[in-house]
C-alpha positions as YAML, in Angstrom:
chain: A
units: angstrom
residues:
- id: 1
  name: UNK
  ca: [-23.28, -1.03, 4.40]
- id: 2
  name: UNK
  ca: [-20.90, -3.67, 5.90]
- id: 3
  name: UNK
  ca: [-21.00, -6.04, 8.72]
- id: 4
  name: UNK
  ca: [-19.60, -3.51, 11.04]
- id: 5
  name: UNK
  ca: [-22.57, -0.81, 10.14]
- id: 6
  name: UNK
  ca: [-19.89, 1.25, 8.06]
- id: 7
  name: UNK
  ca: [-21.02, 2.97, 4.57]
- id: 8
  name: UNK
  ca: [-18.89, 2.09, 2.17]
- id: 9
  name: UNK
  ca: [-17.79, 2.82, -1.83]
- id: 10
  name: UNK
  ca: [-15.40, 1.83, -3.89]
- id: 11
  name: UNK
  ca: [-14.97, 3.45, -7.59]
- id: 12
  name: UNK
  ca: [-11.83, 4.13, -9.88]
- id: 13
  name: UNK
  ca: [-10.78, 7.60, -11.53]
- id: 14
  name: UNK
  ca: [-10.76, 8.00, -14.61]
- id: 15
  name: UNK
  ca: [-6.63, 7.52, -15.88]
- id: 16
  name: UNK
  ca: [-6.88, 10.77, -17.81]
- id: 17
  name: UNK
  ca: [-8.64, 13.20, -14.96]
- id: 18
  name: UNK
  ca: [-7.16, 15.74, -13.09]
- id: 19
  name: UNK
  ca: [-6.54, 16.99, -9.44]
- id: 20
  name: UNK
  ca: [-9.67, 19.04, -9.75]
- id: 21
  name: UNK
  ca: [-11.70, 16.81, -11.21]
- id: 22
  name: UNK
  ca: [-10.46, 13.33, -8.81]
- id: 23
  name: UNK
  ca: [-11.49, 15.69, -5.58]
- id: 24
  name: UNK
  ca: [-14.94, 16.42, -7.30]
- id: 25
  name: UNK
  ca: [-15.50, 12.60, -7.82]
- id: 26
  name: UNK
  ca: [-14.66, 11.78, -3.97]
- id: 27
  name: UNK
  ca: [-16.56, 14.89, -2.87]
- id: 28
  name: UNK
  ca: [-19.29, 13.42, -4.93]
- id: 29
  name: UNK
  ca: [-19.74, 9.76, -3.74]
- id: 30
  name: UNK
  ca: [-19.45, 11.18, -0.71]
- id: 31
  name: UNK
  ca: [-22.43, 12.83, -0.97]
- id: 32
  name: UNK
  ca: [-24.37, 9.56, -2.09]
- id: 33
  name: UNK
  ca: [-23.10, 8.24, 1.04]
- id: 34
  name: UNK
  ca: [-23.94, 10.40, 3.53]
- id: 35
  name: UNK
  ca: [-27.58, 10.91, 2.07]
- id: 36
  name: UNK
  ca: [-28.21, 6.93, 3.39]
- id: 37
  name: UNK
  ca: [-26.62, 7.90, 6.83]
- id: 38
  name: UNK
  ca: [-26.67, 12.03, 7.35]
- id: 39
  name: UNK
  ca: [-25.34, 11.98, 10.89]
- id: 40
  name: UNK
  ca: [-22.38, 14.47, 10.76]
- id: 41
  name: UNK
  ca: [-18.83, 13.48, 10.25]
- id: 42
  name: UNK
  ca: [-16.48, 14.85, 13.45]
- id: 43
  name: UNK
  ca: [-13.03, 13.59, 11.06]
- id: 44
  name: UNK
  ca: [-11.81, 12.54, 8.35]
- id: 45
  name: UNK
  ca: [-8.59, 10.29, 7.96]
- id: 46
  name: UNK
  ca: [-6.91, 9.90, 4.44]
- id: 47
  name: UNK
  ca: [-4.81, 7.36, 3.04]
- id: 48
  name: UNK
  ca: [-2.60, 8.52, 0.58]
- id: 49
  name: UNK
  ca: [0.11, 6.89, -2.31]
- id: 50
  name: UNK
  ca: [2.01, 9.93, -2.46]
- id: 51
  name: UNK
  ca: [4.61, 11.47, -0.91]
- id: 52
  name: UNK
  ca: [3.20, 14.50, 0.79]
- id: 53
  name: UNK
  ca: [5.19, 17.42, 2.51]
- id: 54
  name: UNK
  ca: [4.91, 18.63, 6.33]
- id: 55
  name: UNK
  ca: [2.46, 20.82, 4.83]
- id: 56
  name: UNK
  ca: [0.13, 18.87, 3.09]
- id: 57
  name: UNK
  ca: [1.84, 19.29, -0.60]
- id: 58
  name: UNK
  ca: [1.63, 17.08, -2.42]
- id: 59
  name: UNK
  ca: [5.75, 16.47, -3.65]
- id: 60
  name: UNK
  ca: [5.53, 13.13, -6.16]
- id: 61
  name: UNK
  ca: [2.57, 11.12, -7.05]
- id: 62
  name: UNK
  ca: [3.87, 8.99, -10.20]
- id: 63
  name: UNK
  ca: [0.24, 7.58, -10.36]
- id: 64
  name: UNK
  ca: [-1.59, 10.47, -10.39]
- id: 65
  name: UNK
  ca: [1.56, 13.52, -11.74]
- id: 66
  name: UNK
  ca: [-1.48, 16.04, -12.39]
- id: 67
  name: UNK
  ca: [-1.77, 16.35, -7.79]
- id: 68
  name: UNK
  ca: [2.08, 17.89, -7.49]
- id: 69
  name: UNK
  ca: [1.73, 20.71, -5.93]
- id: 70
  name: UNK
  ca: [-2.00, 20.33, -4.60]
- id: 71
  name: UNK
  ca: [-2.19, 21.23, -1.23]
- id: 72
  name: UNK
  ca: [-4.22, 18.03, -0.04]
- id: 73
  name: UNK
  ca: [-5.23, 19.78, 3.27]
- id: 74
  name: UNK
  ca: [-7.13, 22.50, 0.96]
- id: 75
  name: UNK
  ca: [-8.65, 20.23, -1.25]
- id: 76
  name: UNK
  ca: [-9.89, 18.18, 1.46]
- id: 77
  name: UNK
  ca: [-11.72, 21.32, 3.32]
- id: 78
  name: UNK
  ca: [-13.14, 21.99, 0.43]
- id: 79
  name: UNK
  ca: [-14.82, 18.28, 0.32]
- id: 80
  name: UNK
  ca: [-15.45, 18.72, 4.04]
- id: 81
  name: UNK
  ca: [-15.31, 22.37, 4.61]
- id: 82
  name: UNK
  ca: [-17.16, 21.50, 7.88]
- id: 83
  name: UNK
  ca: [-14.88, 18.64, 9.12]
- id: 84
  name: UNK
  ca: [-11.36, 18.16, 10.12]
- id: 85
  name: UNK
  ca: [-9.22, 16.43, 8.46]
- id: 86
  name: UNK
  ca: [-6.17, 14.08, 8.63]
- id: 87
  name: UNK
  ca: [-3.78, 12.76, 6.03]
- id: 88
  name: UNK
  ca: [-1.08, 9.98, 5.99]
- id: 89
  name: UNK
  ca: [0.96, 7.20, 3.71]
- id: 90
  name: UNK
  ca: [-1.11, 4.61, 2.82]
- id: 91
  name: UNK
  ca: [1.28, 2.01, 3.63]
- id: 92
  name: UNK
  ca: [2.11, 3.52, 7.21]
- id: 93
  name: UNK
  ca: [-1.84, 3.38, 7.76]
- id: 94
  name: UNK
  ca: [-2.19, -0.25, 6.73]
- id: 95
  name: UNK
  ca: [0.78, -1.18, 9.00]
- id: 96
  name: UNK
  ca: [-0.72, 0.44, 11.66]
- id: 97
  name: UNK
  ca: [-3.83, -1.16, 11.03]
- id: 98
  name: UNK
  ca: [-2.43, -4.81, 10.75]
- id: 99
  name: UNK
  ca: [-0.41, -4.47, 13.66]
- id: 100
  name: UNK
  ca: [-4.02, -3.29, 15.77]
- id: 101
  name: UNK
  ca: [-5.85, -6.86, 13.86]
- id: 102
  name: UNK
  ca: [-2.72, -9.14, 14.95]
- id: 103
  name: UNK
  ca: [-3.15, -7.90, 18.24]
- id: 104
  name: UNK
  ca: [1.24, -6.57, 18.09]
- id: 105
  name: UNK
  ca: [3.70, -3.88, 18.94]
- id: 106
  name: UNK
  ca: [6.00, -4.77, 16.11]
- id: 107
  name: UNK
  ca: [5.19, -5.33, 12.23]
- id: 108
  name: UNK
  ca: [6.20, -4.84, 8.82]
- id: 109
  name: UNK
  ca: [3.55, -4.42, 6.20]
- id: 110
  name: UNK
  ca: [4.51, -4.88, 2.38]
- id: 111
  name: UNK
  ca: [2.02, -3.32, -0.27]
- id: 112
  name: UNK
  ca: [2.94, -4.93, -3.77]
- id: 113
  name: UNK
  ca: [0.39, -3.04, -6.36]
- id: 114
  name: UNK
  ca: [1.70, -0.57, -8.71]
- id: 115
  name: UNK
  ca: [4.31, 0.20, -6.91]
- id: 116
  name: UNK
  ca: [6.03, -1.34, -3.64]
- id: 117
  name: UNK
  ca: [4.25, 0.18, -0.63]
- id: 118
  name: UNK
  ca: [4.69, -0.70, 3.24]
- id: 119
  name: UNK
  ca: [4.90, 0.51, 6.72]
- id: 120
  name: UNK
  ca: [6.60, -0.24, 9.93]
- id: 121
  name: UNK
  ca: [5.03, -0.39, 13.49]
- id: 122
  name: UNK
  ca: [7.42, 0.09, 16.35]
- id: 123
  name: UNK
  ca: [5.80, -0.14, 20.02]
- id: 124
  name: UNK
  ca: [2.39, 0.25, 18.54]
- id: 125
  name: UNK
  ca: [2.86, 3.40, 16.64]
- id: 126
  name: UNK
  ca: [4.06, 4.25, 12.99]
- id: 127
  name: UNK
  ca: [7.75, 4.51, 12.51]
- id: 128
  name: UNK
  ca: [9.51, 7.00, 12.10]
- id: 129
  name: UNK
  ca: [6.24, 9.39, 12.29]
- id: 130
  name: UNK
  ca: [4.27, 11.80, 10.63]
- id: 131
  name: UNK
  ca: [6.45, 14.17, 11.16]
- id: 132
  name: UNK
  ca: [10.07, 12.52, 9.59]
- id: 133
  name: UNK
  ca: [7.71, 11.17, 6.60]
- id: 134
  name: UNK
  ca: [6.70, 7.95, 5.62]
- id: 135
  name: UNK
  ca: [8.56, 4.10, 5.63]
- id: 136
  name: UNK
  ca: [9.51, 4.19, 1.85]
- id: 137
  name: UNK
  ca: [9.97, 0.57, 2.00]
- id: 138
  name: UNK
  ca: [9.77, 0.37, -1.99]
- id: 139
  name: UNK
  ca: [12.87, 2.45, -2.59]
- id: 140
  name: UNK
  ca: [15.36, 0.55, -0.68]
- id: 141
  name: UNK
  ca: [17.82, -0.08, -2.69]
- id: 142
  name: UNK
  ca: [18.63, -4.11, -3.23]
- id: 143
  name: UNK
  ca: [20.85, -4.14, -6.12]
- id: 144
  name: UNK
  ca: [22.58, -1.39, -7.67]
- id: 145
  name: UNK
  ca: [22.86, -2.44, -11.41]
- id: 146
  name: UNK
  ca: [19.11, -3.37, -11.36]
- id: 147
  name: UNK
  ca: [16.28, -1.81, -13.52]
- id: 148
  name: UNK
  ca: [15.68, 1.90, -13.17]
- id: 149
  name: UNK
  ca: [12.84, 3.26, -10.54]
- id: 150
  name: UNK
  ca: [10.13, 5.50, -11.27]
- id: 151
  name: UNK
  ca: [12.54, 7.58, -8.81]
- id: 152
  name: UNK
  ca: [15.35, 7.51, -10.93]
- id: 153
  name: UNK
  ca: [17.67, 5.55, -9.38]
- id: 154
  name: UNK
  ca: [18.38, 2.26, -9.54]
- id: 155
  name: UNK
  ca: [17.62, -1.05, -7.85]
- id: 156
  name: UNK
  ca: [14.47, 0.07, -5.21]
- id: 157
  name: UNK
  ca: [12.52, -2.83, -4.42]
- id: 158
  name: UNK
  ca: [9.83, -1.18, -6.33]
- id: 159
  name: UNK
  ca: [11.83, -1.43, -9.58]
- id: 160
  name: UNK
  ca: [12.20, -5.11, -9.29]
- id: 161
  name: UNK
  ca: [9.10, -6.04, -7.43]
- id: 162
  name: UNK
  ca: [5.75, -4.27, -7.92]
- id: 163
  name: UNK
  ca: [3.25, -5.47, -10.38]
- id: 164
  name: UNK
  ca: [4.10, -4.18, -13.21]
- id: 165
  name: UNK
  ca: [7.82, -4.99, -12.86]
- id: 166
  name: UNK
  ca: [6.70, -8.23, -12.37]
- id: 167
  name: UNK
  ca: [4.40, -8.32, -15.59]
- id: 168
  name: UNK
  ca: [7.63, -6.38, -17.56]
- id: 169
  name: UNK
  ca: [10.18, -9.35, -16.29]
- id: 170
  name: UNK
  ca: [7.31, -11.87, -17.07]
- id: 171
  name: UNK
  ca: [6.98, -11.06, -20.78]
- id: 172
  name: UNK
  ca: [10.60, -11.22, -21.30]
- id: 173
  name: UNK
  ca: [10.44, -14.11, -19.99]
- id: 174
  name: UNK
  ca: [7.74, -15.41, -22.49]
- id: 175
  name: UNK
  ca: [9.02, -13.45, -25.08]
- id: 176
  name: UNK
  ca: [5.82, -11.85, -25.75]
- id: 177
  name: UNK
  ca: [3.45, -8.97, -23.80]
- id: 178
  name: UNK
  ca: [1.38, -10.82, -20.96]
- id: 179
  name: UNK
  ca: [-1.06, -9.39, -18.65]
- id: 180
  name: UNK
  ca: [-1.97, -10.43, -14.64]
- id: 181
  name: UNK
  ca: [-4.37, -12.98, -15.31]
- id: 182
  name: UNK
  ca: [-2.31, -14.84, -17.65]
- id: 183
  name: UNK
  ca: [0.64, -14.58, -15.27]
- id: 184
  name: UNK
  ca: [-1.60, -15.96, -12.50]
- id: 185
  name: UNK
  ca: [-2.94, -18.93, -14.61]
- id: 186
  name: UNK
  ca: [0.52, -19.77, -15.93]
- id: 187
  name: UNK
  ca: [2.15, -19.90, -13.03]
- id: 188
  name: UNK
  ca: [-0.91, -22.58, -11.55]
- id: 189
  name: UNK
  ca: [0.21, -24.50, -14.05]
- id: 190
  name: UNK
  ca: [3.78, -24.08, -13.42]
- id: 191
  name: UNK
  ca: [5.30, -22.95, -16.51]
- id: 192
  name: UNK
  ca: [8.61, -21.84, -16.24]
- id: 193
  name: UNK
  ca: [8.60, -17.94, -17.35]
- id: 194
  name: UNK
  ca: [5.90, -17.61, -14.70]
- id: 195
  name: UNK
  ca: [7.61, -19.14, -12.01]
- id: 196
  name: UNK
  ca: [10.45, -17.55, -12.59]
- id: 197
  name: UNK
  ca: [9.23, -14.05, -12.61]
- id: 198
  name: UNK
  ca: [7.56, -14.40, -9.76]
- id: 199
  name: UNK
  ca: [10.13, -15.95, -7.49]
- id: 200
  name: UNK
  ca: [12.32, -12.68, -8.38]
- id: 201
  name: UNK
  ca: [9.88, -10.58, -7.08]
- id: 202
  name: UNK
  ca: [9.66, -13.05, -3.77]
- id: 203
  name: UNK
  ca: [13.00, -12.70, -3.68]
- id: 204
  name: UNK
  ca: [13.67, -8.88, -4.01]
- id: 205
  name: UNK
  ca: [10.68, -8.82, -1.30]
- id: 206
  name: UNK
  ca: [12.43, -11.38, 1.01]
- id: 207
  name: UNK
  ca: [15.69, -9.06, 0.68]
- id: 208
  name: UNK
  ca: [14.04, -6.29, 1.95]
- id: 209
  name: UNK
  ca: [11.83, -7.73, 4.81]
- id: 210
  name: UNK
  ca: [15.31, -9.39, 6.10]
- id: 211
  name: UNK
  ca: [17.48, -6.10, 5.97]
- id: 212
  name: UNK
  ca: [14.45, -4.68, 7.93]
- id: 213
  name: UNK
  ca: [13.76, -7.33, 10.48]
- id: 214
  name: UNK
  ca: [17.61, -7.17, 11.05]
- id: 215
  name: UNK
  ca: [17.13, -3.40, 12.45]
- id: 216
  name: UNK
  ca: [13.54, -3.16, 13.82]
- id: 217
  name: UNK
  ca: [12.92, -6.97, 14.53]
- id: 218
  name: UNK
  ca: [8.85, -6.89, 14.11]
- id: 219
  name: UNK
  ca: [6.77, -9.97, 15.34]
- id: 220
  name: UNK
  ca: [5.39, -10.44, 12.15]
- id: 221
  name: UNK
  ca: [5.61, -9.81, 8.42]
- id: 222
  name: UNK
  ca: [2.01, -8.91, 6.43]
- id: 223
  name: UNK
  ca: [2.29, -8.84, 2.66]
- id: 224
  name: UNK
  ca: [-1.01, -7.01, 1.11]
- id: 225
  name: UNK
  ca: [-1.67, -4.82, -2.09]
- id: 226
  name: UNK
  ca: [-4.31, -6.25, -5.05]
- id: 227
  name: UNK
  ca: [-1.41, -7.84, -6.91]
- id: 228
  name: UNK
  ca: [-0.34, -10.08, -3.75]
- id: 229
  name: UNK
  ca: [-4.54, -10.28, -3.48]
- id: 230
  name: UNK
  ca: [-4.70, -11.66, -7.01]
- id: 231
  name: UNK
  ca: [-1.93, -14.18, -6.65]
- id: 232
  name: UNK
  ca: [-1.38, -15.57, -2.96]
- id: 233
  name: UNK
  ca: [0.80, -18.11, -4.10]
- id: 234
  name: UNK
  ca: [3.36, -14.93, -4.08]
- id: 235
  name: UNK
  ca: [3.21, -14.47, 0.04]
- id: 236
  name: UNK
  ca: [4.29, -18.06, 0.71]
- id: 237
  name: UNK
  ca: [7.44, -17.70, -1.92]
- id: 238
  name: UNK
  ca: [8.38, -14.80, 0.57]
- id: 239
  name: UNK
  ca: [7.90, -16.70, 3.33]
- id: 240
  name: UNK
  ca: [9.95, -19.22, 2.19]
- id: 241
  name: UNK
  ca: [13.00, -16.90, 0.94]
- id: 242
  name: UNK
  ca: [13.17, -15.35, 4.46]
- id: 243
  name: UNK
  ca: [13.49, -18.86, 5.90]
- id: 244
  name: UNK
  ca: [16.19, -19.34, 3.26]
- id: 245
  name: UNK
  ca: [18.25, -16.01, 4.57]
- id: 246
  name: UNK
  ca: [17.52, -16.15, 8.02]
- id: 247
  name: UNK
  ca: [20.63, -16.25, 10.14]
- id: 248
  name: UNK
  ca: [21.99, -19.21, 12.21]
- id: 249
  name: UNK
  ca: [20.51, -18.53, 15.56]
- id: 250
  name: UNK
  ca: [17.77, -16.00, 14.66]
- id: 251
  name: UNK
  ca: [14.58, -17.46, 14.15]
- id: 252
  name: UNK
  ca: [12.97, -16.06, 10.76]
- id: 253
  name: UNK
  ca: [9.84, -13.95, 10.98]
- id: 254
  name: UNK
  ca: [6.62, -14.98, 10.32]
- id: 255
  name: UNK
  ca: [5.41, -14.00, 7.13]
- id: 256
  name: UNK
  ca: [1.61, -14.11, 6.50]
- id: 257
  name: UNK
  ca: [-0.96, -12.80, 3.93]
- id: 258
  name: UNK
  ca: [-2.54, -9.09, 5.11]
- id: 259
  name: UNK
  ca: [-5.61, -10.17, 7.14]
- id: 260
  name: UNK
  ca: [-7.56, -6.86, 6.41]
- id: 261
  name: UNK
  ca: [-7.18, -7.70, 2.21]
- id: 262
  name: UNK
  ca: [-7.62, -4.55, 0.20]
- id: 263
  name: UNK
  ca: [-8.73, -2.37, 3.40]
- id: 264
  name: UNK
  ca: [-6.04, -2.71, 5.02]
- id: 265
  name: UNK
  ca: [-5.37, 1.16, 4.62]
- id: 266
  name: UNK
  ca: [-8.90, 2.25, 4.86]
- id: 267
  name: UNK
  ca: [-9.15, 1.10, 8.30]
- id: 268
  name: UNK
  ca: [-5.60, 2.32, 8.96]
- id: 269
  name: UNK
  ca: [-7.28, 5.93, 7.93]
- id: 270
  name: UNK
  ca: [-10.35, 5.51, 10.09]
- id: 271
  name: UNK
  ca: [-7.79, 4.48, 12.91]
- id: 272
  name: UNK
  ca: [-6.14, 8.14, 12.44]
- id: 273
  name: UNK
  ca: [-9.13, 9.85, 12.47]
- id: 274
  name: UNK
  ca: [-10.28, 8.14, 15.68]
- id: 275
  name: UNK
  ca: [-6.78, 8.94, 17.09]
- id: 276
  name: UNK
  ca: [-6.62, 12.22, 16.57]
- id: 277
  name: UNK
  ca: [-10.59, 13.42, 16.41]
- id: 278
  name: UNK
  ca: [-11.77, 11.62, 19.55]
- id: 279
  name: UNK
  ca: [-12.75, 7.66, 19.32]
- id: 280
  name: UNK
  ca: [-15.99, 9.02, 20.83]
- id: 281
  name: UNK
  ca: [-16.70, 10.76, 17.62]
- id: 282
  name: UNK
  ca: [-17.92, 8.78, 14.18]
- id: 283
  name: UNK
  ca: [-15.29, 9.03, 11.82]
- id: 284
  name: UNK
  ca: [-15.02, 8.65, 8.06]
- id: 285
  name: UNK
  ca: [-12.14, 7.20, 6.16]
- id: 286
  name: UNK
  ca: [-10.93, 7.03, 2.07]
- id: 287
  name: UNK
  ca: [-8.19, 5.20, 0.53]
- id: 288
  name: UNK
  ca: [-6.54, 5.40, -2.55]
- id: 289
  name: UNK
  ca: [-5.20, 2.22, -3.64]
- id: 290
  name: UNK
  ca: [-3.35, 1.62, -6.95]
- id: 291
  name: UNK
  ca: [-3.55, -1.71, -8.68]
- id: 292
  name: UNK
  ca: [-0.97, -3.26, -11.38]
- id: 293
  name: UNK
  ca: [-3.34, -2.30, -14.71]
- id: 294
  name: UNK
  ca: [-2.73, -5.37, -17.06]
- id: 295
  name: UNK
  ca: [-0.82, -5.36, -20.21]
- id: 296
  name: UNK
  ca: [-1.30, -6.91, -23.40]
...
C-alpha cells in the first residue's frame, strides 16, 4: 500500500517463460492483491514495451519474442474476464503521465532501459494517437553507418543509446566485459572509458530530443527508464548537449530527470483507464518495464 492508498507489486518474469506462463504470473499477483482490497476493478490500463497492432496483436516484442502473435486484448480478459480493459506504449503512457505531474501541454519523455523508449505530448494528449501507433522515439535514425538495431537497420537511437549499447561501447572501451554498476562507479571516479561511453549515449540522446523539439517544440524534456535511474549523472550530460546544439535565437529546452522515477508508466496506465472507464470508477494499472541486465 502506498501513500496514495494504491496496492501495489512489483516482481520480474522469469527470462526463459512464455506468453502463457508471464499472463499466469500477473493474473496471479493479482490475485494476492486484490484479496487485501476486494472492491471490484471497473478498468484496467496496460503499459506495454511492444509494438502492438490496431487489434491488440502483439507485432515485435524483442524482450519478450515468445508474445508475437498474442492477442493482448484476449489474454487480458482472461486475467480480468470481468473487467475492461485498455492497452498502450509504455513510453506514450509515461509521457502522458509526466506531462499531467509538470502541470504541461507539451513534453517529450525519453525511456533509456533496454531499449530507447519515449513519448510525445502535444496539447495534453499523446501524439500521434492510439490509433497511428506509438512515438518510436528509439528508432530514429541519427547516423546511418552506426551499430545495427534490434530492428535491423542501422543507426536508431536505440542502437547507440540504451543500456546495453551503452555497457557494449563501455567494454570496448575498457577492453574487457563490464557490467552497470561498474560503469556507474567508474564513471564517479571519472575514468576515461566511462566517461566516454556515456557522453555518446548523452549525445545520441541530445540528437534526438533536438530534431524533435525542432518539430513539436515541447515545454520540457523528461529523461526516465532504470538505467537513467541508476546513473543520474546521464540526464545532466543531455541537458548540457542540447544547450550545446541549440540554435542562435531558440532558447534550448529544459531537460530534467522523470519526476514519477520508475512509475512513470504505471501511472500513465492508471491515467488511461481513468480516461476511458470513468475517473469515477477505481481503476487498476500494470507496467512492464525492461531494465539493462548487467554483463560480465
Amino acid at each position: 500500500m502506498d501513500g496514495a492508498g494504491a496496492l501495489e507489486d512489483t516482481f520480474r518474469w522469469p527470462a526463459d517463460s512464455d506468453a502463457a506462463a508471464d499472463m499466469d504470473l500477473i493474473a496471479e499477483r493479482v490475485r494476492a492483491l486484490l484479496r487485501n482490497d476486494p472492491a471490484p476493478l471497473r478498468g484496467v490500463g496496460l503499459a506495454v514495451p511492444a509494438v502492438c497492432g490496431t487489434d491488440g496483436t502483439v507485432l515485435t516484442w524483442p524482450g519478450r519474442p515468445s508474445w508475437v502473435g498474442l492477442d493482448l486484448t484476449a489474454a487480458v480478459g482472461r486475467v480480468f474476464p470481468d473487467t475492461p480493459s485498455v492497452f498502450a506504449d509504455d513510453g506514450d503512457l509515461a509521457a502522458l503521465a509526466e506531462a499531467r505531474e509538470a502541470g504541461v501541454a507539451n513534453l517529450l519523455y525519453l525511456g533509456v532501459g533496454t531499449g530507447i523508449g519515449g513519448g510525445l505530448v502535444v496539447g495534453g494528449r499523446s501524439w500521434p494517437g492510439p490509433a497511428r501507433g506509438s512515438c518510436e522515439v528509439g528508432h530514429l535514425l541519427i547516423d546511418r553507418d552506426g551499430p545495427r538495431c534490434d530492428c535491423g537497420r542501422r543507426g536508431c537511437v536505440q542502437a547507440v543509446a540504451s543500456g546495453p549499447a551503452t555497457l557494449r561501447r563501455a567494454a570496448e572501451l575498457r577492453g574487457r566485459e563490464t557490467d552497470f554498476p561498474a560503469l556507474v562507479e567508474a564513471f564517479a571516479a571519472r575514468e576515461p572509458w566511462a566517461r566516454a561511453a556515456v557522453d555518446e549515449t548523452a549525445a545520441a540522446l541530445a540528437r534526438a530530443a533536438v530534431g524533435i523539439c525542432e518539430l513539436a517544440h515541447p515545454e520540457v524534456v523528461r529523461v526516465g527508464g532504470g538505467f537513467a535511474a541508476g546513473l543520474p549523472a546521464l540526464v545532466d550530460s543531455v541537458a548540457e548537449r542540447v544547450r550545446e546544439l541549440a540554435r542562435p535565437g531558440v532558447p534550448p529546452v529544459e531537460v530534467r530527470p522523470a519526476a514519477l522515477g520508475g512509475r512513470s508508466s504505471l501511472r500513465g496506465a492508471v491515467l488511461l483507464a481513468e480516461e476511458t472507464f470513468g475517473t469515477a470508477h477505481r481503476a487498476g494499472a500494470a507496467a512492464v518495464v525492461e531494465h539493462p541486465r548487467p554483463r560480465g
